[in-house]
PDB file of C-alpha atoms in Angstrom:
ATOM      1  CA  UNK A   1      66.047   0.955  17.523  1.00 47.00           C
ATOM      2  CA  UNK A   2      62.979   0.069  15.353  1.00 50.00           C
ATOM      3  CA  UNK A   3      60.017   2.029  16.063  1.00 54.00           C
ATOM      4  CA  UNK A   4      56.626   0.112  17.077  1.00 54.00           C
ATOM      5  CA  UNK A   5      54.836   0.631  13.690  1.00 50.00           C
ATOM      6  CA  UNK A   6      58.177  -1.209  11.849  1.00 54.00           C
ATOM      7  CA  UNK A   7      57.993  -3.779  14.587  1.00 55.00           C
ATOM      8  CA  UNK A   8      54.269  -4.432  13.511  1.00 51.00           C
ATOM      9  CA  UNK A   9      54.956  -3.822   9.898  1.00 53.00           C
ATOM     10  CA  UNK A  10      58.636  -4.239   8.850  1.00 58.00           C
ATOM     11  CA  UNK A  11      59.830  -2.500   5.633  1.00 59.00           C
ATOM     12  CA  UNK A  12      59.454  -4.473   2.411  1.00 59.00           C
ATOM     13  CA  UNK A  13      61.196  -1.786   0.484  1.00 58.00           C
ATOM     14  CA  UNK A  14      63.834  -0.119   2.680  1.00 59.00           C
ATOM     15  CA  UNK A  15      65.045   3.133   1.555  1.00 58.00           C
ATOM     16  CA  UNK A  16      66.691   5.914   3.063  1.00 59.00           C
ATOM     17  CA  UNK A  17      64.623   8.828   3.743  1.00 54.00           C
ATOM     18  CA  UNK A  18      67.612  10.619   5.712  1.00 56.00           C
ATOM     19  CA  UNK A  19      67.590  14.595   5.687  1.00 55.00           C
ATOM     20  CA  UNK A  20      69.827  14.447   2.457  1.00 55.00           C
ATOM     21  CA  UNK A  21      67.776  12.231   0.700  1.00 55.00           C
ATOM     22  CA  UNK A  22      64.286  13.992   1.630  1.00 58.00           C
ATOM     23  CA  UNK A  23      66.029  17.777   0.754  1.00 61.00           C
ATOM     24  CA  UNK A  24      64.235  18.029  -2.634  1.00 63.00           C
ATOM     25  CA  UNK A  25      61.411  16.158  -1.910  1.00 62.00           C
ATOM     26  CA  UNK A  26      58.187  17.924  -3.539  1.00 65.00           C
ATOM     27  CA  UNK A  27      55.301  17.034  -1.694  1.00 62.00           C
ATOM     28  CA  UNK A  28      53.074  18.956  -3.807  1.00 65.00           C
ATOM     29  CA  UNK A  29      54.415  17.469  -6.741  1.00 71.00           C
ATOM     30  CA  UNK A  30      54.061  14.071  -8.750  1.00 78.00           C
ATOM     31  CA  UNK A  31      56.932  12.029  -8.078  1.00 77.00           C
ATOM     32  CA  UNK A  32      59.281  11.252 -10.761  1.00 78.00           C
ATOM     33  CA  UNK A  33      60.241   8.072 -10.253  1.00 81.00           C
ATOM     34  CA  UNK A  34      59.624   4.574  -7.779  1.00 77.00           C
ATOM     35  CA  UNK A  35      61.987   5.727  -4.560  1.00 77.00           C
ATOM     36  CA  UNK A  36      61.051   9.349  -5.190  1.00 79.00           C
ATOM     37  CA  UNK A  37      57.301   7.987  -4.609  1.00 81.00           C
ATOM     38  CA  UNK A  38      58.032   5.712  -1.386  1.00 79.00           C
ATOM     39  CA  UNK A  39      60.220   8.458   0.006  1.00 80.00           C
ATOM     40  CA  UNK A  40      57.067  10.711  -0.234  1.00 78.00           C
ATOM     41  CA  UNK A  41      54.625   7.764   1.161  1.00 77.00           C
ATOM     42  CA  UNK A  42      57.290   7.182   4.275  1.00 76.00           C
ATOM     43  CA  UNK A  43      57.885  10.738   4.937  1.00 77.00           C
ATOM     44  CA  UNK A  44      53.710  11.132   4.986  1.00 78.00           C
ATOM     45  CA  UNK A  45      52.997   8.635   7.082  1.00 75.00           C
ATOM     46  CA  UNK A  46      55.792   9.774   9.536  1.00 75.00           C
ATOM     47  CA  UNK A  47      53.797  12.868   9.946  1.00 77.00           C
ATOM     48  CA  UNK A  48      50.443  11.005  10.460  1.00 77.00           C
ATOM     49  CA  UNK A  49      49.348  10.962  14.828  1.00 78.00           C
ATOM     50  CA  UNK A  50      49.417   7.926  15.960  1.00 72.00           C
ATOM     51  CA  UNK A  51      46.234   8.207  17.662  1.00 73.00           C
ATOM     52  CA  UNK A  52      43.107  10.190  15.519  1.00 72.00           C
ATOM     53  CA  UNK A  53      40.016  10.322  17.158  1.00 74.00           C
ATOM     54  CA  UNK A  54      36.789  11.076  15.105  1.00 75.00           C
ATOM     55  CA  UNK A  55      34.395  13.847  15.390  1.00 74.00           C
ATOM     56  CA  UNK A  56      30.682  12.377  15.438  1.00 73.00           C
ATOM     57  CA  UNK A  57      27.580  14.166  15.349  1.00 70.00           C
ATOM     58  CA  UNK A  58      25.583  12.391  17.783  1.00 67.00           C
ATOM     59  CA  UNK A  59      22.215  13.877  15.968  1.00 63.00           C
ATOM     60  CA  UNK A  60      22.678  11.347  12.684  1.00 62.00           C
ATOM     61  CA  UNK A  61      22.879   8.238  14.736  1.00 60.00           C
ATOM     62  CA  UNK A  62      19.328   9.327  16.943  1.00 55.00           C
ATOM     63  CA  UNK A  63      17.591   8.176  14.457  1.00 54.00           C
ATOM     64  CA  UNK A  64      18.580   4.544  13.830  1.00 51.00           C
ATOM     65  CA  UNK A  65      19.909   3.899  17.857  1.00 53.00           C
ATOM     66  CA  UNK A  66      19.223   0.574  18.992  1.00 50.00           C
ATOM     67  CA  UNK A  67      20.255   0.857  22.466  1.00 44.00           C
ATOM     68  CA  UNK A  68      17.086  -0.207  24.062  1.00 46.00           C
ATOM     69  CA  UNK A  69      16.672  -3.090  22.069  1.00 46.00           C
ATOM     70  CA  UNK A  70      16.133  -6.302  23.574  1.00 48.00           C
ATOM     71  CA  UNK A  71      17.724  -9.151  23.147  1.00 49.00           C
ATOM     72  CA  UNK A  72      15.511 -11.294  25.151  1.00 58.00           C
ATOM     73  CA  UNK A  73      12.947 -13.999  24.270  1.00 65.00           C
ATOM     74  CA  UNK A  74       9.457 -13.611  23.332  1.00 72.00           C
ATOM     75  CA  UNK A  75       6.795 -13.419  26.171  1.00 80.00           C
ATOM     76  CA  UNK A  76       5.587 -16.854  27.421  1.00 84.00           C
ATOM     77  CA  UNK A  77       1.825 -17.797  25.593  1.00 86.00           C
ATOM     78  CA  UNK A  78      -1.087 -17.936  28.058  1.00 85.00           C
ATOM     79  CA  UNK A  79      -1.849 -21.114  28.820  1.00 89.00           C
ATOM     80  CA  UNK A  80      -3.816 -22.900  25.431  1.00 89.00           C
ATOM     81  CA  UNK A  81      -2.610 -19.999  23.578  1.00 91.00           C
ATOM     82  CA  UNK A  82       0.185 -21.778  21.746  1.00 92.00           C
ATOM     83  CA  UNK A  83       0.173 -23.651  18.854  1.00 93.00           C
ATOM     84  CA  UNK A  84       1.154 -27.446  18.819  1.00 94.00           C
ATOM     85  CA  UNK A  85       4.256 -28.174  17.515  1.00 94.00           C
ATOM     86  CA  UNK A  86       2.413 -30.202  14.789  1.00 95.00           C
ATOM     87  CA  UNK A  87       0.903 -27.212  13.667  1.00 96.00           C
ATOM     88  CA  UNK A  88       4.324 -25.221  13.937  1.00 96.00           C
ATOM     89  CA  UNK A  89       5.768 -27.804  11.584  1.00 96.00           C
ATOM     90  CA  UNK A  90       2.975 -27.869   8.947  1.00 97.00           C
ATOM     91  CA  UNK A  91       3.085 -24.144   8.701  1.00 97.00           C
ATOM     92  CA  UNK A  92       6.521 -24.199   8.237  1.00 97.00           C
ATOM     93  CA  UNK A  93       6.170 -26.775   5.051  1.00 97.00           C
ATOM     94  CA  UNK A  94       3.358 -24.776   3.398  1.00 97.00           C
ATOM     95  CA  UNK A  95       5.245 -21.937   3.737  1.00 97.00           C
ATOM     96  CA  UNK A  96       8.790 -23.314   2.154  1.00 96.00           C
ATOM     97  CA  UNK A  97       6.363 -24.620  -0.716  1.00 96.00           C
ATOM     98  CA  UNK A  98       5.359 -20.339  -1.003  1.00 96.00           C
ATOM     99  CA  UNK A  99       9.132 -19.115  -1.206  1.00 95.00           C
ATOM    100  CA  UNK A 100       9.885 -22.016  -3.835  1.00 95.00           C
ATOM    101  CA  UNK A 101       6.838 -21.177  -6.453  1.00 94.00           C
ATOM    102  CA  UNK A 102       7.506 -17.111  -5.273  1.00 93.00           C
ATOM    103  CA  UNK A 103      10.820 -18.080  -6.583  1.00 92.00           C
ATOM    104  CA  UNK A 104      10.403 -20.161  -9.577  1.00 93.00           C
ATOM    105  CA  UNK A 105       7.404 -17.762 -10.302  1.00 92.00           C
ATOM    106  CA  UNK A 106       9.617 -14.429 -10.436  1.00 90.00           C
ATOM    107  CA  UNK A 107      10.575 -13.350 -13.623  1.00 90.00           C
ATOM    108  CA  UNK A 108       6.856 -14.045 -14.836  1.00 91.00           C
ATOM    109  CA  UNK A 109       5.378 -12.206 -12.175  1.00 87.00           C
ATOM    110  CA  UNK A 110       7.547  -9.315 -12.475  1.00 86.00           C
ATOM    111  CA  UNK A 111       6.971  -8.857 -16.024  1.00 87.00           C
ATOM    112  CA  UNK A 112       3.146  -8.556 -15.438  1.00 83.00           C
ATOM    113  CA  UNK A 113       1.588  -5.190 -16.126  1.00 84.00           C
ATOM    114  CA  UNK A 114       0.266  -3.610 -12.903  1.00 84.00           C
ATOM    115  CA  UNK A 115      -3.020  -1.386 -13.153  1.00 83.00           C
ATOM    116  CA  UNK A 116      -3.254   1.790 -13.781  1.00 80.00           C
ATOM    117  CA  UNK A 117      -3.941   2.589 -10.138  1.00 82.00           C
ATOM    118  CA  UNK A 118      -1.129   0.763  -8.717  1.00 86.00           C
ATOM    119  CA  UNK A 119       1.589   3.854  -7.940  1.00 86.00           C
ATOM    120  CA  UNK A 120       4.212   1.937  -5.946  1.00 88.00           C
ATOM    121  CA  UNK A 121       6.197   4.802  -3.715  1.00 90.00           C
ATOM    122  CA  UNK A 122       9.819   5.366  -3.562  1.00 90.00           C
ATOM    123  CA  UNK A 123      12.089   3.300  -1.814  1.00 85.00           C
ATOM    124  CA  UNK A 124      12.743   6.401   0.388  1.00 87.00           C
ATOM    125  CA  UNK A 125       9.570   7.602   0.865  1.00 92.00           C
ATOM    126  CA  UNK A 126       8.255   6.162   4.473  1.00 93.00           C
ATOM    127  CA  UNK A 127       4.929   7.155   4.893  1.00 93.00           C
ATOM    128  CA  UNK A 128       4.335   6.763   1.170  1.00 93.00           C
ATOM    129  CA  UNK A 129       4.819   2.780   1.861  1.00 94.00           C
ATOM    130  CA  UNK A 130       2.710   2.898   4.936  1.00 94.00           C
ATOM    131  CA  UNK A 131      -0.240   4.404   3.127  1.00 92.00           C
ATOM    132  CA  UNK A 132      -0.017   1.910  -0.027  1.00 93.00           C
ATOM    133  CA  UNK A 133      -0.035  -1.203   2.215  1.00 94.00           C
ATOM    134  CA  UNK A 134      -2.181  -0.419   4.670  1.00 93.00           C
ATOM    135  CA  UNK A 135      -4.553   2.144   3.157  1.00 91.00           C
ATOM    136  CA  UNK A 136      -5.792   5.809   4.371  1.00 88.00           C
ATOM    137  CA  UNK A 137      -8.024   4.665   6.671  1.00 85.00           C
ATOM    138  CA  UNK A 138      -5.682   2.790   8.898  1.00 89.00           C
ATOM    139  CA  UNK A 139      -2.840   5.085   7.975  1.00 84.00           C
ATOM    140  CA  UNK A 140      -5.186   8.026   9.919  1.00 82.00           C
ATOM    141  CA  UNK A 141      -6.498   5.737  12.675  1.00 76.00           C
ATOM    142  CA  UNK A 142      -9.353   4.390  11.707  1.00 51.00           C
ATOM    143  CA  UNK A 143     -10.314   0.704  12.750  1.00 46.00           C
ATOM    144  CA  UNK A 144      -9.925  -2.226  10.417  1.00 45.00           C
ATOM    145  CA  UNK A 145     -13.611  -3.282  11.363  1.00 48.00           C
ATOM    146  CA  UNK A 146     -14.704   0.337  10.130  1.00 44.00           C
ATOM    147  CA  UNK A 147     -12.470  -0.062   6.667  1.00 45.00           C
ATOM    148  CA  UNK A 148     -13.673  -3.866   6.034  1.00 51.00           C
ATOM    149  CA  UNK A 149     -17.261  -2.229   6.660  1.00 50.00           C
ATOM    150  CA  UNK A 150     -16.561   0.485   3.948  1.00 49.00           C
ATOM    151  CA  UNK A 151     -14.895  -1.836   1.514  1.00 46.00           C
ATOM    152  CA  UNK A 152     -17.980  -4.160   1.501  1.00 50.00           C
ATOM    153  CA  UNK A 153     -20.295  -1.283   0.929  1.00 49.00           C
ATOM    154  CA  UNK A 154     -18.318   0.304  -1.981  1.00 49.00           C
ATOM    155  CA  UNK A 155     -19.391  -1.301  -5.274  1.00 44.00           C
ATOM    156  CA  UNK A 156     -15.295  -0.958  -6.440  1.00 55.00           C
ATOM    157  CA  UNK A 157     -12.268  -1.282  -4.186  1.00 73.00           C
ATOM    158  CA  UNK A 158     -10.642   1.729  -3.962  1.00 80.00           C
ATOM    159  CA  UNK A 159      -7.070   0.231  -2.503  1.00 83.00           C
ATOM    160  CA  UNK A 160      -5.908   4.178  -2.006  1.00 77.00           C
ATOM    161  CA  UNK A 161      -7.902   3.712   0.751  1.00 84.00           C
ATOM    162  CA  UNK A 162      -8.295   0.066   2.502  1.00 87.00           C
ATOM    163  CA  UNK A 163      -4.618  -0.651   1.032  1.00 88.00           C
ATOM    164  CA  UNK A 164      -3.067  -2.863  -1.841  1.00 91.00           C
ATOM    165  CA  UNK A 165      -2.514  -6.218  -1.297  1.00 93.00           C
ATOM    166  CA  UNK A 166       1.010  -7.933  -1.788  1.00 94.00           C
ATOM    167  CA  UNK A 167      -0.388  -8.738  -4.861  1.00 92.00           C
ATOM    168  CA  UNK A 168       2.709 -11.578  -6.845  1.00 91.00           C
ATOM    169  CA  UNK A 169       3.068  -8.643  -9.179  1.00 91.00           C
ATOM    170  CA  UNK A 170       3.861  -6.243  -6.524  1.00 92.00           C
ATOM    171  CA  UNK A 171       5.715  -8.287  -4.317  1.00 93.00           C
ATOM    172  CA  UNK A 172       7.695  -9.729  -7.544  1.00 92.00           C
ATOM    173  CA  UNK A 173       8.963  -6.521  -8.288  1.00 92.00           C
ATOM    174  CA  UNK A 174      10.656  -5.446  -4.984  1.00 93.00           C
ATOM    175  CA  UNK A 175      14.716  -6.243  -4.590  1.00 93.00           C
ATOM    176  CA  UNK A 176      16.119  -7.923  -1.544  1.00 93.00           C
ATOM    177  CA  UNK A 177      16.944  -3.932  -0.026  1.00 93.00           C
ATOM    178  CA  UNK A 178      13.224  -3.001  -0.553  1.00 94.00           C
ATOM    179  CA  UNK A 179      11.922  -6.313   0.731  1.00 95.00           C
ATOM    180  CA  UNK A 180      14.235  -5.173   4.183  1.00 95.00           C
ATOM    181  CA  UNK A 181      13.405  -1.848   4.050  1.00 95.00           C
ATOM    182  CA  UNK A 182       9.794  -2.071   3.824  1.00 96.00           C
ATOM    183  CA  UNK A 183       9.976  -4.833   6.907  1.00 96.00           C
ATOM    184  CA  UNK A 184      11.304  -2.404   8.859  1.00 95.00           C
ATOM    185  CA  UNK A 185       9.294   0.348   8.496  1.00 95.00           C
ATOM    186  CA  UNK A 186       6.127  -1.794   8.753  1.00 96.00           C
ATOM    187  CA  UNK A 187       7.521  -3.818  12.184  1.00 96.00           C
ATOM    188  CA  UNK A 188       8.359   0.018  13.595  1.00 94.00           C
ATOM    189  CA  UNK A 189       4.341   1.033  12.567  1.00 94.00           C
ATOM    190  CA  UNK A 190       3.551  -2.290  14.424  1.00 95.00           C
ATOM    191  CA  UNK A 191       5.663  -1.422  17.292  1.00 93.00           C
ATOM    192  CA  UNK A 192       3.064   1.146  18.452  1.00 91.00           C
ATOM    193  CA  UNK A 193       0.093   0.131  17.040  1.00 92.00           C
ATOM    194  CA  UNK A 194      -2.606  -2.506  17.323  1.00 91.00           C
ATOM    195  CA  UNK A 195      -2.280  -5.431  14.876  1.00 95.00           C
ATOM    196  CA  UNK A 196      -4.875  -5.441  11.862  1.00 94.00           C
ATOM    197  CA  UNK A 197      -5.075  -7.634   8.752  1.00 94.00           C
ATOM    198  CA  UNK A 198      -3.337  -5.814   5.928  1.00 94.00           C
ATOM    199  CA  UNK A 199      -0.491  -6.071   7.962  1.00 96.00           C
ATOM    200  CA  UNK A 200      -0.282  -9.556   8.623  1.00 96.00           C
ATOM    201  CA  UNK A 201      -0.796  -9.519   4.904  1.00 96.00           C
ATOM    202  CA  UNK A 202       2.334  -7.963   3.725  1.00 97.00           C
ATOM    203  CA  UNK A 203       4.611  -9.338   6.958  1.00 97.00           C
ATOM    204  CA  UNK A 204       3.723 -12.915   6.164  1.00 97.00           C
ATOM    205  CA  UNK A 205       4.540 -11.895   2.318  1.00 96.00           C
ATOM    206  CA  UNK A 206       7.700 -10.149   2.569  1.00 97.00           C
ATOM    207  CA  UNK A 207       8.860 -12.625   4.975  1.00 97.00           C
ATOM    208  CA  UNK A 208       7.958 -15.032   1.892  1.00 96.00           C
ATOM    209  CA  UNK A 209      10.569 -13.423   0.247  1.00 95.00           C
ATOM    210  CA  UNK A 210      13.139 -12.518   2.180  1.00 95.00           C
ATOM    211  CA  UNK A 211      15.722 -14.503   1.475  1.00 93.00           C
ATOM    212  CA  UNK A 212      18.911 -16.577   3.623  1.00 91.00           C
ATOM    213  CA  UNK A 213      21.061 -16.280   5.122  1.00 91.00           C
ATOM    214  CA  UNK A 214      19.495 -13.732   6.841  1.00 91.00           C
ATOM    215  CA  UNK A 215      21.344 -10.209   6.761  1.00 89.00           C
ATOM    216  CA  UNK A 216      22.014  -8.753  10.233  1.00 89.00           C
ATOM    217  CA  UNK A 217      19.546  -6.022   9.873  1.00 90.00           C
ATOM    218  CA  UNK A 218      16.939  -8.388   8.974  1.00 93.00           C
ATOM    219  CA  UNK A 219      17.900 -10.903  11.789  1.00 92.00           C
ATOM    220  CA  UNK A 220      17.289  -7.976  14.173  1.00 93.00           C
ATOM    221  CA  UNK A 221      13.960  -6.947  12.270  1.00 95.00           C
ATOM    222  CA  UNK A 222      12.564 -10.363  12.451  1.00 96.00           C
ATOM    223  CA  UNK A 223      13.200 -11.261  16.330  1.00 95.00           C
ATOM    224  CA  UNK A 224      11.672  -7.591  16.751  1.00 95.00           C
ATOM    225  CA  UNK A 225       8.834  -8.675  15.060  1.00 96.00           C
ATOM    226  CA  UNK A 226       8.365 -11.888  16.991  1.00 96.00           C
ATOM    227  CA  UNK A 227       8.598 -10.106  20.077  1.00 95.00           C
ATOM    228  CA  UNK A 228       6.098  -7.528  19.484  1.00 96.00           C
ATOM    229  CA  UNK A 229       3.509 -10.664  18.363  1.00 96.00           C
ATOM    230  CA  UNK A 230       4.447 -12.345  21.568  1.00 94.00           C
ATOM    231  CA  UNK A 231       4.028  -9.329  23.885  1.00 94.00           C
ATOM    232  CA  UNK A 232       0.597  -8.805  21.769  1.00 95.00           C
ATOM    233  CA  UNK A 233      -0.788 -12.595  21.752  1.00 95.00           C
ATOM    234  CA  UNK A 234      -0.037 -11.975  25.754  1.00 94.00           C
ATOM    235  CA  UNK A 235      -2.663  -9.204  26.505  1.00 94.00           C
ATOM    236  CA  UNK A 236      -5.707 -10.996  24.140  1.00 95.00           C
ATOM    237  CA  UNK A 237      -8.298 -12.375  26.478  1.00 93.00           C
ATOM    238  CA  UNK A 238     -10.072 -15.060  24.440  1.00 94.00           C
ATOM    239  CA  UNK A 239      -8.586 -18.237  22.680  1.00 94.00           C
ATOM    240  CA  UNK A 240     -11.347 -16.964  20.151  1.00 94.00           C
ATOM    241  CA  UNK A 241      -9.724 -13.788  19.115  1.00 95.00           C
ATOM    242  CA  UNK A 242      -9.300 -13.621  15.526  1.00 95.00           C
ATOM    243  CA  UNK A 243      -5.593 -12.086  15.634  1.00 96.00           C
ATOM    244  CA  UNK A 244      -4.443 -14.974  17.609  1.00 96.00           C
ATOM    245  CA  UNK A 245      -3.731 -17.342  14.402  1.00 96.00           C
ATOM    246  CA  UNK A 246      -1.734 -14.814  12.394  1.00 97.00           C
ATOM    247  CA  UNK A 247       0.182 -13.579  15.779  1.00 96.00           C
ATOM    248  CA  UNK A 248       0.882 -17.384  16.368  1.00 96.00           C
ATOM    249  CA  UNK A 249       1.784 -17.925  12.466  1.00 97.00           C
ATOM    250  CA  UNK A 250       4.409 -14.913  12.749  1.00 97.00           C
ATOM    251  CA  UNK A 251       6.239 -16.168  15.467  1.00 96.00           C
ATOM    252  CA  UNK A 252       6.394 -19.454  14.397  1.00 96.00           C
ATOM    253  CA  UNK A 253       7.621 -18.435  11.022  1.00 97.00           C
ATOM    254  CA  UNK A 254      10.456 -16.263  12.450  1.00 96.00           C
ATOM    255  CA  UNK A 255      11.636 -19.002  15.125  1.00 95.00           C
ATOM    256  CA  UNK A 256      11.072 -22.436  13.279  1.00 95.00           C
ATOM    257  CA  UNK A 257      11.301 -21.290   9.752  1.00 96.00           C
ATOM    258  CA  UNK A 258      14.246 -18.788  10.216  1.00 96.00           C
ATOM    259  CA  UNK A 259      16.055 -20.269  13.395  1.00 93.00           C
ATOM    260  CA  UNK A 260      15.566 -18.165  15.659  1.00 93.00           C
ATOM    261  CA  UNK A 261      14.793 -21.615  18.098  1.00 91.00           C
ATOM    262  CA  UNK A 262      15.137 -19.280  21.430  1.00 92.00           C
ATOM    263  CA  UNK A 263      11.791 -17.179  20.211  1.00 92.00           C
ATOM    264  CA  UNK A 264       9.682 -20.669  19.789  1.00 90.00           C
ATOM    265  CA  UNK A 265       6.895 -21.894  21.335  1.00 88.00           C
ATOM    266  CA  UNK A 266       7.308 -24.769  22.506  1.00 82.00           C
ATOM    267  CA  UNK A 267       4.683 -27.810  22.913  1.00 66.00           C
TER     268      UNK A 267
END
């Protein structure tokens, strides 16, 4: 009677791998010749369990676990809170006309010579990343009303400590793994923190050039970052308030632009 793995997986090759023929068999050897090879490959695999069950150390997954994601929508807008679907649309087209000159723009951009003071962090280096986009000041805590104050009063930017822009020559220069990587480290700062303009900056940016179809990573990091604009845009009090437009622009671009339809507003 066949066993269950030939039933699955019938021999090409049959050979005869008998006691007799398996006697001289070295296994720590290098086979001499075709059958003397298969005969070692059968006999191995006969010796393989059939069931192997692998030892994980819980501890290295903590760190990226994802079990209390949600996979929900995005919190309804207050009433007169949403954008028009008009506007969703046009934001849409200026921004497709962005990732096409980013694009056609690349190799010209990424040749340019950055200043002196432009030290770009490693791709591992987390915090690094968080301090050269958003700057010292909002890095340690301090309010984006308090750093705008300081920048106006400073006769030279120092971008150490209000943050660099995503200047085309920066931006230009970062693959399609940094571009992801730096999403998700700024949409985890964002998950915790209040939402200031630098960041909107470099989301709206990256998101520029991020590029489809989306990766699954970055199809997670996007809807997360939708989410967290539409739980935001949900606690602001005025129509007035200033983050409204570039909480409303995020969404839209994640849901319209990149299909995510079931985060949309709708009109």
């Amino acid at each position: 009677m066949k066993s269950d793995v030939e039933e699955l997986m019938p021999r090409l090759l049959p050979l005869d791998c008998g006691a007799a023929a398996c006697e001289d068999l070295n296994f720590g050897g290098t086979p001499r010749n075709p059958q003397e090879y298969l005969r070692q490959v059968q006999l191995e695999a006969s010796m393989c369990p059939e069931v192997v069950v692998a030892q994980i150390d819980p501890k290295k997954l903590k760190k990226k676990q994802t079990v209390n994601a949600s996979v929900s929508g995005c919190h309804a807008a207050p009433l007169g809170f949403s954008p028009s679907l008009r506007w969703q649309q046009q934001q849409v087209s200026s921004f497709s006309d962005v990732r096409q000159s980013i694009t056609k723009n690349r190799k010209h951009w990424s040749s340019q010579t950055l200043d002196d003071n432009v030290q770009m962090p490693k791709l591992t280096d987390e915090e690094g990343w968080k301090r050269f986009c958003l700057g010292e000041k909002i890095y340690q805590g301090a309010s984006s009303d308090l750093a705008d104050q300081d920048a106006d009063q400073e006769p030279a930017l120092d971008y150490s400590k209000i943050g660099f822009p995503p200047f085309l020559s920066i931006v230009s220069r970062l693959n399609q793994s940094t571009v992801l990587m730096l999403l998700e480290i700024l949409i985890s700062w964002f998950e915790e923190r209040e939402f200031v303009p630098q960041l909107g900056c470099w989301l709206y940016a990256l998101l520029a050039c991020l590029e489809k179809p989306l990766l699954p990573e970055a199809h997670s990091s996007i809807r997360q970052l939708a989410r967290r604009c539409a739980q935001l845009r949900s606690t602001l009090d005025s129509q007035e308030d200033e983050k409204l437009p570039a909480l409303n622009l995020l969404i839209c671009l994640v849901a319209r632009y990149f299909e995510q339809t079931d985060l949309a507003d709708q009109d």
